CSV table of C-alpha atoms in Angstrom, one decimal:
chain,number,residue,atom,x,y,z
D,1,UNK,CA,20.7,19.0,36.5
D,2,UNK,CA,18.6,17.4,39.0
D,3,UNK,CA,16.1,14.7,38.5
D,4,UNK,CA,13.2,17.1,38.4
D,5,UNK,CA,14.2,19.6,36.1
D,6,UNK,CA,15.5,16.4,33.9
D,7,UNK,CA,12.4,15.0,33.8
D,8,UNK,CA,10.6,18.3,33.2
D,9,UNK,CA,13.8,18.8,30.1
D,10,UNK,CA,12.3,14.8,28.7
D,11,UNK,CA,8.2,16.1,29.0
D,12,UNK,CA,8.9,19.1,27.0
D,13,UNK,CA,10.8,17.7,24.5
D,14,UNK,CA,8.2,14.6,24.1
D,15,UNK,CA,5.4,17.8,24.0
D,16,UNK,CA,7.4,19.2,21.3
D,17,UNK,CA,7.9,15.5,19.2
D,18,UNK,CA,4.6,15.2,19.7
D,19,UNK,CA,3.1,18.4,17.8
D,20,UNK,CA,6.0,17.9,15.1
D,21,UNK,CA,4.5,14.6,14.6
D,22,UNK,CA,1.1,15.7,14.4
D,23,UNK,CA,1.5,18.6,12.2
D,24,UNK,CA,3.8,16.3,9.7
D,25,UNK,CA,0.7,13.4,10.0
D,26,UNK,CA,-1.6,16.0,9.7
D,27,UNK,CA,0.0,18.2,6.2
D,28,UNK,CA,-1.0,21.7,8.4
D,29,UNK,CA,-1.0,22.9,11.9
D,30,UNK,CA,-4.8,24.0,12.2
D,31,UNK,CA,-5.6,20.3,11.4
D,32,UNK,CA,-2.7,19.3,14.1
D,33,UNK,CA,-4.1,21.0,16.6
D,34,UNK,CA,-8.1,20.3,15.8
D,35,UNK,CA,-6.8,16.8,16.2
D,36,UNK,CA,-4.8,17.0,19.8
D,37,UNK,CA,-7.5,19.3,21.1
D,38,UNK,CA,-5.1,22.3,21.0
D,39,UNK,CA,-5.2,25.6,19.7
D,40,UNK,CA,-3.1,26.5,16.8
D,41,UNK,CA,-0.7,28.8,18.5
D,42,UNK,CA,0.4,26.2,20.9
D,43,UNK,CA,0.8,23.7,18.7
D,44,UNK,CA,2.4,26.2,16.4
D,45,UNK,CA,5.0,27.7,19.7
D,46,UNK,CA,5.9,23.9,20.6
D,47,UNK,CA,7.3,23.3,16.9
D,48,UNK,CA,9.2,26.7,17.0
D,49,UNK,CA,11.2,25.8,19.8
D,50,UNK,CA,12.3,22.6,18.8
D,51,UNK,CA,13.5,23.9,16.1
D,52,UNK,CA,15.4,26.8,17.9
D,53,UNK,CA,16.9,24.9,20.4
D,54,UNK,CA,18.4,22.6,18.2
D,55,UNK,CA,19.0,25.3,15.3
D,56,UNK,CA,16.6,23.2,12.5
D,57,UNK,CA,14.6,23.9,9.9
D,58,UNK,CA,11.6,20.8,10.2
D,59,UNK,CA,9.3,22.8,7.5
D,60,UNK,CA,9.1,25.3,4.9
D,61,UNK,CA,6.9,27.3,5.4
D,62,UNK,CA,5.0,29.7,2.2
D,63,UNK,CA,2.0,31.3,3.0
D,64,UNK,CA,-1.0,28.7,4.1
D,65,UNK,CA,1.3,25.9,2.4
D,66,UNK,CA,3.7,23.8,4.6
D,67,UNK,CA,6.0,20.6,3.8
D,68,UNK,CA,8.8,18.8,5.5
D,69,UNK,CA,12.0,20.0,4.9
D,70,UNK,CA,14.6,17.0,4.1
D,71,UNK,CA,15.8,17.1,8.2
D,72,UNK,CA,11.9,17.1,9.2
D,73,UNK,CA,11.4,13.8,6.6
D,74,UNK,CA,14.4,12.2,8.6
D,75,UNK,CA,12.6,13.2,11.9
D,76,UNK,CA,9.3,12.5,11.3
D,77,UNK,CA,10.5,8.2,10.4
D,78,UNK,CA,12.4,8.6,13.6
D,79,UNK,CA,9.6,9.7,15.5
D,80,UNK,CA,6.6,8.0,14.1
D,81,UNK,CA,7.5,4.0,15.4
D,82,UNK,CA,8.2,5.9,18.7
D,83,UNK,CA,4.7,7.2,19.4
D,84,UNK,CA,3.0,4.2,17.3
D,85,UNK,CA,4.4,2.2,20.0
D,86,UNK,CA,3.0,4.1,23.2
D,87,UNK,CA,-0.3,4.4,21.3
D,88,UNK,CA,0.1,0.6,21.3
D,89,UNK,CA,0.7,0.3,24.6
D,90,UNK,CA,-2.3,2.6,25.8
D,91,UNK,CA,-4.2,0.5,23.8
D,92,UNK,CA,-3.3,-2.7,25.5
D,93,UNK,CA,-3.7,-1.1,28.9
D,94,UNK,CA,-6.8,0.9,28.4
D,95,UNK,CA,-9.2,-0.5,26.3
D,96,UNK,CA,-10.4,-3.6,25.9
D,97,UNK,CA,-9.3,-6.1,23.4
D,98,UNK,CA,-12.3,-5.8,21.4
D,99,UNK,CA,-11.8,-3.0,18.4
D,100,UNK,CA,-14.7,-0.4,18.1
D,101,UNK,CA,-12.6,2.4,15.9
D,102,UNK,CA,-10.1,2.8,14.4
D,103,UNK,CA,-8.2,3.7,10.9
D,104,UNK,CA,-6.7,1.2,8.6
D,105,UNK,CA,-4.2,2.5,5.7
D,106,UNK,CA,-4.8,-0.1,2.8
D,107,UNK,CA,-2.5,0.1,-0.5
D,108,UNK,CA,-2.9,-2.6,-3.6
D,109,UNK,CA,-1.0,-3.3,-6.3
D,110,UNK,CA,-5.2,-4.1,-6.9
D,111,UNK,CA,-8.5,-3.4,-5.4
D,112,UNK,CA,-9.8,-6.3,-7.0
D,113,UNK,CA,-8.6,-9.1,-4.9
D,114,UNK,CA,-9.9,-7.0,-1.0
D,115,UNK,CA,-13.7,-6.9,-2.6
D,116,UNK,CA,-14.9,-9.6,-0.7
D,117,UNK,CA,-12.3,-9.6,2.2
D,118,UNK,CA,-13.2,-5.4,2.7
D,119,UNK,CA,-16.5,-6.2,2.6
D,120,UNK,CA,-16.5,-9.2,5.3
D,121,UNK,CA,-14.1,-6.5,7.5
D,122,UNK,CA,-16.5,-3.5,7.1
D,123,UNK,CA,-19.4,-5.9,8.1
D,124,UNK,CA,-17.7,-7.1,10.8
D,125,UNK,CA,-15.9,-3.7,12.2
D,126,UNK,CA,-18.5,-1.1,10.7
D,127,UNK,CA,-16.4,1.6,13.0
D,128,UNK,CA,-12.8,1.0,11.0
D,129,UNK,CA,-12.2,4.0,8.8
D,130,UNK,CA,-10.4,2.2,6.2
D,131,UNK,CA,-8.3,4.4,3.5
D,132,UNK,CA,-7.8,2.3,0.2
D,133,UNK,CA,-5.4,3.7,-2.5
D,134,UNK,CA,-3.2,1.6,-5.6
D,135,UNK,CA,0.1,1.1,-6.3
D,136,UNK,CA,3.0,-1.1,-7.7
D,137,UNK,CA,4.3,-3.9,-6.2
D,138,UNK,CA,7.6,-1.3,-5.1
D,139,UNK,CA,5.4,1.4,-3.9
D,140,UNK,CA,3.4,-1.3,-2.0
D,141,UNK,CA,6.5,-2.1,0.0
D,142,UNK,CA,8.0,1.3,0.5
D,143,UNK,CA,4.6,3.2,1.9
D,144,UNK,CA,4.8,0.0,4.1
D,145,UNK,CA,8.0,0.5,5.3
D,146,UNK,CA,7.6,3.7,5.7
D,147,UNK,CA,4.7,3.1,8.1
D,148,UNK,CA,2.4,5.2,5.6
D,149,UNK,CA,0.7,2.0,5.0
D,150,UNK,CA,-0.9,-0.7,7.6
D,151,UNK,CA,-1.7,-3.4,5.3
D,152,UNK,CA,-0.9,-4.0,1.6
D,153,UNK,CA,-1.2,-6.5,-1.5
D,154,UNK,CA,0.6,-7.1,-3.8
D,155,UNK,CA,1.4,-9.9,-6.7
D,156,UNK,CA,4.8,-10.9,-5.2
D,157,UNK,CA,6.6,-13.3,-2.4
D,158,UNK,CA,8.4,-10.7,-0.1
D,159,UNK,CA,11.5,-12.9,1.0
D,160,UNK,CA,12.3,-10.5,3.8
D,161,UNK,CA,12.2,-11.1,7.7
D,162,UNK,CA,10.6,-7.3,7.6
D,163,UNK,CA,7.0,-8.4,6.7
D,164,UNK,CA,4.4,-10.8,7.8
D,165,UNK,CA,2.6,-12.5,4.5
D,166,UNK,CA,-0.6,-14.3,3.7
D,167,UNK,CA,-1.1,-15.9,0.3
D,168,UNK,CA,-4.7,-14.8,-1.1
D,169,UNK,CA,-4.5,-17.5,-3.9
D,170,UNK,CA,-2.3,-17.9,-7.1
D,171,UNK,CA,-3.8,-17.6,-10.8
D,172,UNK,CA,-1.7,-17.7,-14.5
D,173,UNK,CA,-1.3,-14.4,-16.3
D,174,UNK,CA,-3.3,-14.1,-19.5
D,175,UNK,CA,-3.2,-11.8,-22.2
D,176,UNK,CA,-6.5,-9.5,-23.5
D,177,UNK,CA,-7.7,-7.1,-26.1
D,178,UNK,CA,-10.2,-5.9,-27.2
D,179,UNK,CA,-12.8,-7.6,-29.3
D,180,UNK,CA,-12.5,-5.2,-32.3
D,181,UNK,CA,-8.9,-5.6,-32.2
D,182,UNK,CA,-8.5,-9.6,-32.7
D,183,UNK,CA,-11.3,-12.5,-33.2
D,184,UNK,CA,-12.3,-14.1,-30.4
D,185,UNK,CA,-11.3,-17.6,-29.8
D,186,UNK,CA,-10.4,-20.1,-26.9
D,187,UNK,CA,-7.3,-20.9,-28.5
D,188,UNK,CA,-3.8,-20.1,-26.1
D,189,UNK,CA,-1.3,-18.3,-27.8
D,190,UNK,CA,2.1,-18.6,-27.4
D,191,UNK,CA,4.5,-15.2,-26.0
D,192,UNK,CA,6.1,-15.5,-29.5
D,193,UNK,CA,2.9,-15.0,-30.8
D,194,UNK,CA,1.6,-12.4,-28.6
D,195,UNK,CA,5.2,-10.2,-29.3
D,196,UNK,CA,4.0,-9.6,-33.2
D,197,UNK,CA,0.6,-7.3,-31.9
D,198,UNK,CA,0.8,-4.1,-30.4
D,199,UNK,CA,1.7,-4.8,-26.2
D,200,UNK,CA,0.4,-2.2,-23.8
D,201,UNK,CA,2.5,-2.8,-20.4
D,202,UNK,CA,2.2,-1.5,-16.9
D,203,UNK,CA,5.0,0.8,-15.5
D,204,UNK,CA,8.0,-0.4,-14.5
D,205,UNK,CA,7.4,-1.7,-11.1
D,206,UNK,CA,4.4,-3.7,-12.0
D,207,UNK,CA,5.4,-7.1,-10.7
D,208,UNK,CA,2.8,-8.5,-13.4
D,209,UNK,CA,5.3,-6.6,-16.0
D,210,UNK,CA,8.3,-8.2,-14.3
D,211,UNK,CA,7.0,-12.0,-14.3
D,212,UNK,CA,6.1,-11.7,-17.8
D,213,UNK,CA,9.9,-10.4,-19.1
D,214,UNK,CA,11.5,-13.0,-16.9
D,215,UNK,CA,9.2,-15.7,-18.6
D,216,UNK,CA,9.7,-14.3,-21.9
D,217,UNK,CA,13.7,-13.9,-21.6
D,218,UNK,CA,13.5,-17.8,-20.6
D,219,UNK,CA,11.5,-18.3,-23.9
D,220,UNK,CA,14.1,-16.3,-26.0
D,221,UNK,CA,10.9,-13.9,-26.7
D,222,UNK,CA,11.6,-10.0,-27.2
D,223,UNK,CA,8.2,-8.1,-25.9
D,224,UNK,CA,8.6,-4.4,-26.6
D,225,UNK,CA,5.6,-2.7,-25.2
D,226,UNK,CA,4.1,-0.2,-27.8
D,227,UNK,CA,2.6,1.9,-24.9
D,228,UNK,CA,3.5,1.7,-21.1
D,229,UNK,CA,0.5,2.9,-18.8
D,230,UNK,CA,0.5,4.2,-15.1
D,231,UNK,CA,-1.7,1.5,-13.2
D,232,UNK,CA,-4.0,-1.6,-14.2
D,233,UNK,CA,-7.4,0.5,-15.0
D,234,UNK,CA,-5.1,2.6,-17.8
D,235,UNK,CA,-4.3,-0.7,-19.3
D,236,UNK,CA,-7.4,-2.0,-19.6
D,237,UNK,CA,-9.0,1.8,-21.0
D,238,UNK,CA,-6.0,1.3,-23.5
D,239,UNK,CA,-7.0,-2.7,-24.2
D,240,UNK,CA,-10.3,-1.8,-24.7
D,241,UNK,CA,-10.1,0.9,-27.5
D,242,UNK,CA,-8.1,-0.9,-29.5
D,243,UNK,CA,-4.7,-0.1,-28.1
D,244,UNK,CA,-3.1,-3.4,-28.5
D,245,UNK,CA,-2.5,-6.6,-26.1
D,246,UNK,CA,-2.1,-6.0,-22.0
D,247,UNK,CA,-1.8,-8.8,-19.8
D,248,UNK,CA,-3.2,-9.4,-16.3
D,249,UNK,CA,-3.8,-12.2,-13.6
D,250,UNK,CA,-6.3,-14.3,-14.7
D,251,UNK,CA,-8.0,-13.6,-11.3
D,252,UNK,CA,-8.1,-9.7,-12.0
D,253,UNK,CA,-9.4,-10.3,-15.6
D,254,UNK,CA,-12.9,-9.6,-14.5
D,255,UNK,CA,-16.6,-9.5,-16.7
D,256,UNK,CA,-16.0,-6.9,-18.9
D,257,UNK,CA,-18.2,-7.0,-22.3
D,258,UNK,CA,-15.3,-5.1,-24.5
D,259,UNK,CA,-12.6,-7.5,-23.8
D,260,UNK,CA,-11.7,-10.9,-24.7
D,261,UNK,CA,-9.1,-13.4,-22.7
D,262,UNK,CA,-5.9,-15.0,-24.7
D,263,UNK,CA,-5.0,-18.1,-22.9
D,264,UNK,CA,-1.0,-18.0,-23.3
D,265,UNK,CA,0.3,-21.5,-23.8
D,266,UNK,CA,3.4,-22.7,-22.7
D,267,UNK,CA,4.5,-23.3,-19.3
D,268,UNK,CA,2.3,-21.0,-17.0
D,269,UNK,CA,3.5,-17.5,-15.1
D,270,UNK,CA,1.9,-17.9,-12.0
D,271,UNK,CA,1.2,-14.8,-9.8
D,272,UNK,CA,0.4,-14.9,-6.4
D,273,UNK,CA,-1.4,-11.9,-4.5
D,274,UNK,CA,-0.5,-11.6,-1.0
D,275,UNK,CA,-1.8,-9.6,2.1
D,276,UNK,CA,1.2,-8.2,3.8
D,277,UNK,CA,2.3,-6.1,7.1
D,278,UNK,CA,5.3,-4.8,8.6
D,279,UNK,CA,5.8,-7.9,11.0
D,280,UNK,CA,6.5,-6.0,14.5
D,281,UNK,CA,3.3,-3.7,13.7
D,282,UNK,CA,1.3,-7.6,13.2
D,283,UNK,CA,-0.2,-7.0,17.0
D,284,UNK,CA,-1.3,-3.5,16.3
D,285,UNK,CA,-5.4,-4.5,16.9
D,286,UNK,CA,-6.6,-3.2,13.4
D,287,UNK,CA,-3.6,-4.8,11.5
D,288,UNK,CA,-3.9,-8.2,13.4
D,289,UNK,CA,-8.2,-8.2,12.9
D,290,UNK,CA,-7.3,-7.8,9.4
D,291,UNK,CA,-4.4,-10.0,8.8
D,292,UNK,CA,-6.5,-12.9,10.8
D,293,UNK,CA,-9.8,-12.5,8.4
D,294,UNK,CA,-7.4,-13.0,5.5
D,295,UNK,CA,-5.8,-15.9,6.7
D,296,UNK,CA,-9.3,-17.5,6.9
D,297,UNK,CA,-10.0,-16.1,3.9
D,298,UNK,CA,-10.6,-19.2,1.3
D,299,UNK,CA,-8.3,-18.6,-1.4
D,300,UNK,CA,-9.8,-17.2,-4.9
D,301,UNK,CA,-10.7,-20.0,-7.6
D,302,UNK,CA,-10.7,-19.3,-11.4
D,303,UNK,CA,-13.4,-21.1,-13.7
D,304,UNK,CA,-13.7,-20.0,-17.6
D,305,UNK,CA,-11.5,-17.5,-17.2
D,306,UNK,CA,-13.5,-15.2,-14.4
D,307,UNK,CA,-12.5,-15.0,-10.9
D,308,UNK,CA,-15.7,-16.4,-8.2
């Protein structure tokens, strides 16, 4: 094969990458097509033949309904750091260094710590689409890995190489409940104390969850959670009618007029929220704007038990 027709063999097959990409990125390929300025068909044709050539199935197809087949999942994480790095590249050679658009994927083991750093980025960027959704500290670190995530935070020290960290600030976990449930009072209780109520825990991967067994297997303290919710906000729902005892950051324990904070005494179980990125995607513009406003970012303070 001659040069020509080898370099015509590499464009098509970089054509054909490209619209599986899209239409994987995308969940369809009308959307895939909208969003390389392409009409269906072609976008549609380019996929076919990849797949023909090479004798693959990349997605099932039923009716309007498509998804990735296991060999088009396996492809697409092959793919995906292979055009993310020539959109770098015609980013750096094309535009100039200040950002005016853009998209940001944003996952948080909490919301409550980006508030005010969201709201200083918006201001500052008002054209970055940012997409915001919740997790646990594991899921935090897979969609990142996966590169399904740009930035994420989460109440752990990744000890990996893989990712870039900035400490937001560290605060002790408390216990709450609701008011009905026990008297108020300032007084700490200790995890031995605590383990006699009703305990409401996070799911499995909550990091909040794991910091709070490890303390309590130091202490020789058995916690058996009486109800294990899906996420922070189901804790709190559960907390707040009367469910039993959760336990929180002292940073993400908030204002909220149903509940009451439990000081727990003994040594303190310090959790530290952290901003963190895939560290070779750190000079991707949007990721490094954001990972620079958090590193000036004072870190959070806590006074009486509410984070300012």
């Amino acid at each position: 094969m001659n040069r020509y027709l080898l370099q015509k063999a590499c464009l098509m097959k970089y054509v054909q990458l490209r619209a599986f990409l899209n239409v994987a990125e995308h969940g369809g390929f009308s959307v895939a097509a909208k969003a390389m300025g392409l009409t269906q068909p072609a976008v549609s044709d380019q996929v076919l033949s990849l797949e023909q050539e090479y004798d693959i199935l990349l997605f099932n197809r039923q009716r309007k309904q498509i998804s990735l087949t296991e060999q088009g999942e396996k492809l697409q994480a092959i793919a995906r750091p292979m055009f993310e790095i020539e959109a770098r590249a015609v980013e750096y050679l094309t535009e100039a260094r200040t950002i005016t658009t853009g998209t940001l994927q944003v996952i948080a083991d909490s919301a409550f710590h980006l508030t005010e750093l969201l709201s200083r980025f918006r201001a500052k960027y008002p054209n970055i689409h940012i997409n915001l959704r919740t997790g646990n500290s594991v899921e935090v670190e897979t969609e990142l890995a996966a590169y399904r995530a740009d930035i994420g935070v989460l109440g752990s020290q990744i000890k990996t190489d893989q990712f870039l960290r900035i400490s937001l600030g560290t605060s002790p976990i408390v216990a709450f409940a609701s008011g009905n449930f026990l008297t108020p009072s300032k007084k700490p209780m200790p995890l031995a104390e605590l383990a006699k109520y009703p305990l409401v825990f996070r799911e499995k991967g909550s990091k909040t969850r794991q910091k709070l067994e490890e303390a309590a297997k130091q202490q020789k303290v058995s916690l058996n959670p009486s109800i294990v919710a899906e996420g922070r906000e189901a804790v709190r729902e559960i907390v707040a009618f009367g469910g039993g005892i959760g336990f929180v950051s002292d940073a993400e324990f908030g204002q909220d007029a149903r509940l009451i904070r439990i000081p727990i005494s003994g040594p303190e179980i310090p959790m530290e929220e952290t901003v963190v990125c895939v560290r070779h995607r750190s000079e991707v513009r949007t990721i490094q704007a954001f990972m620079d406003m958090a590193a000036n970012q004072p870190p959070y303070q806590i006074r009486s038990g509410l984070a300012l």
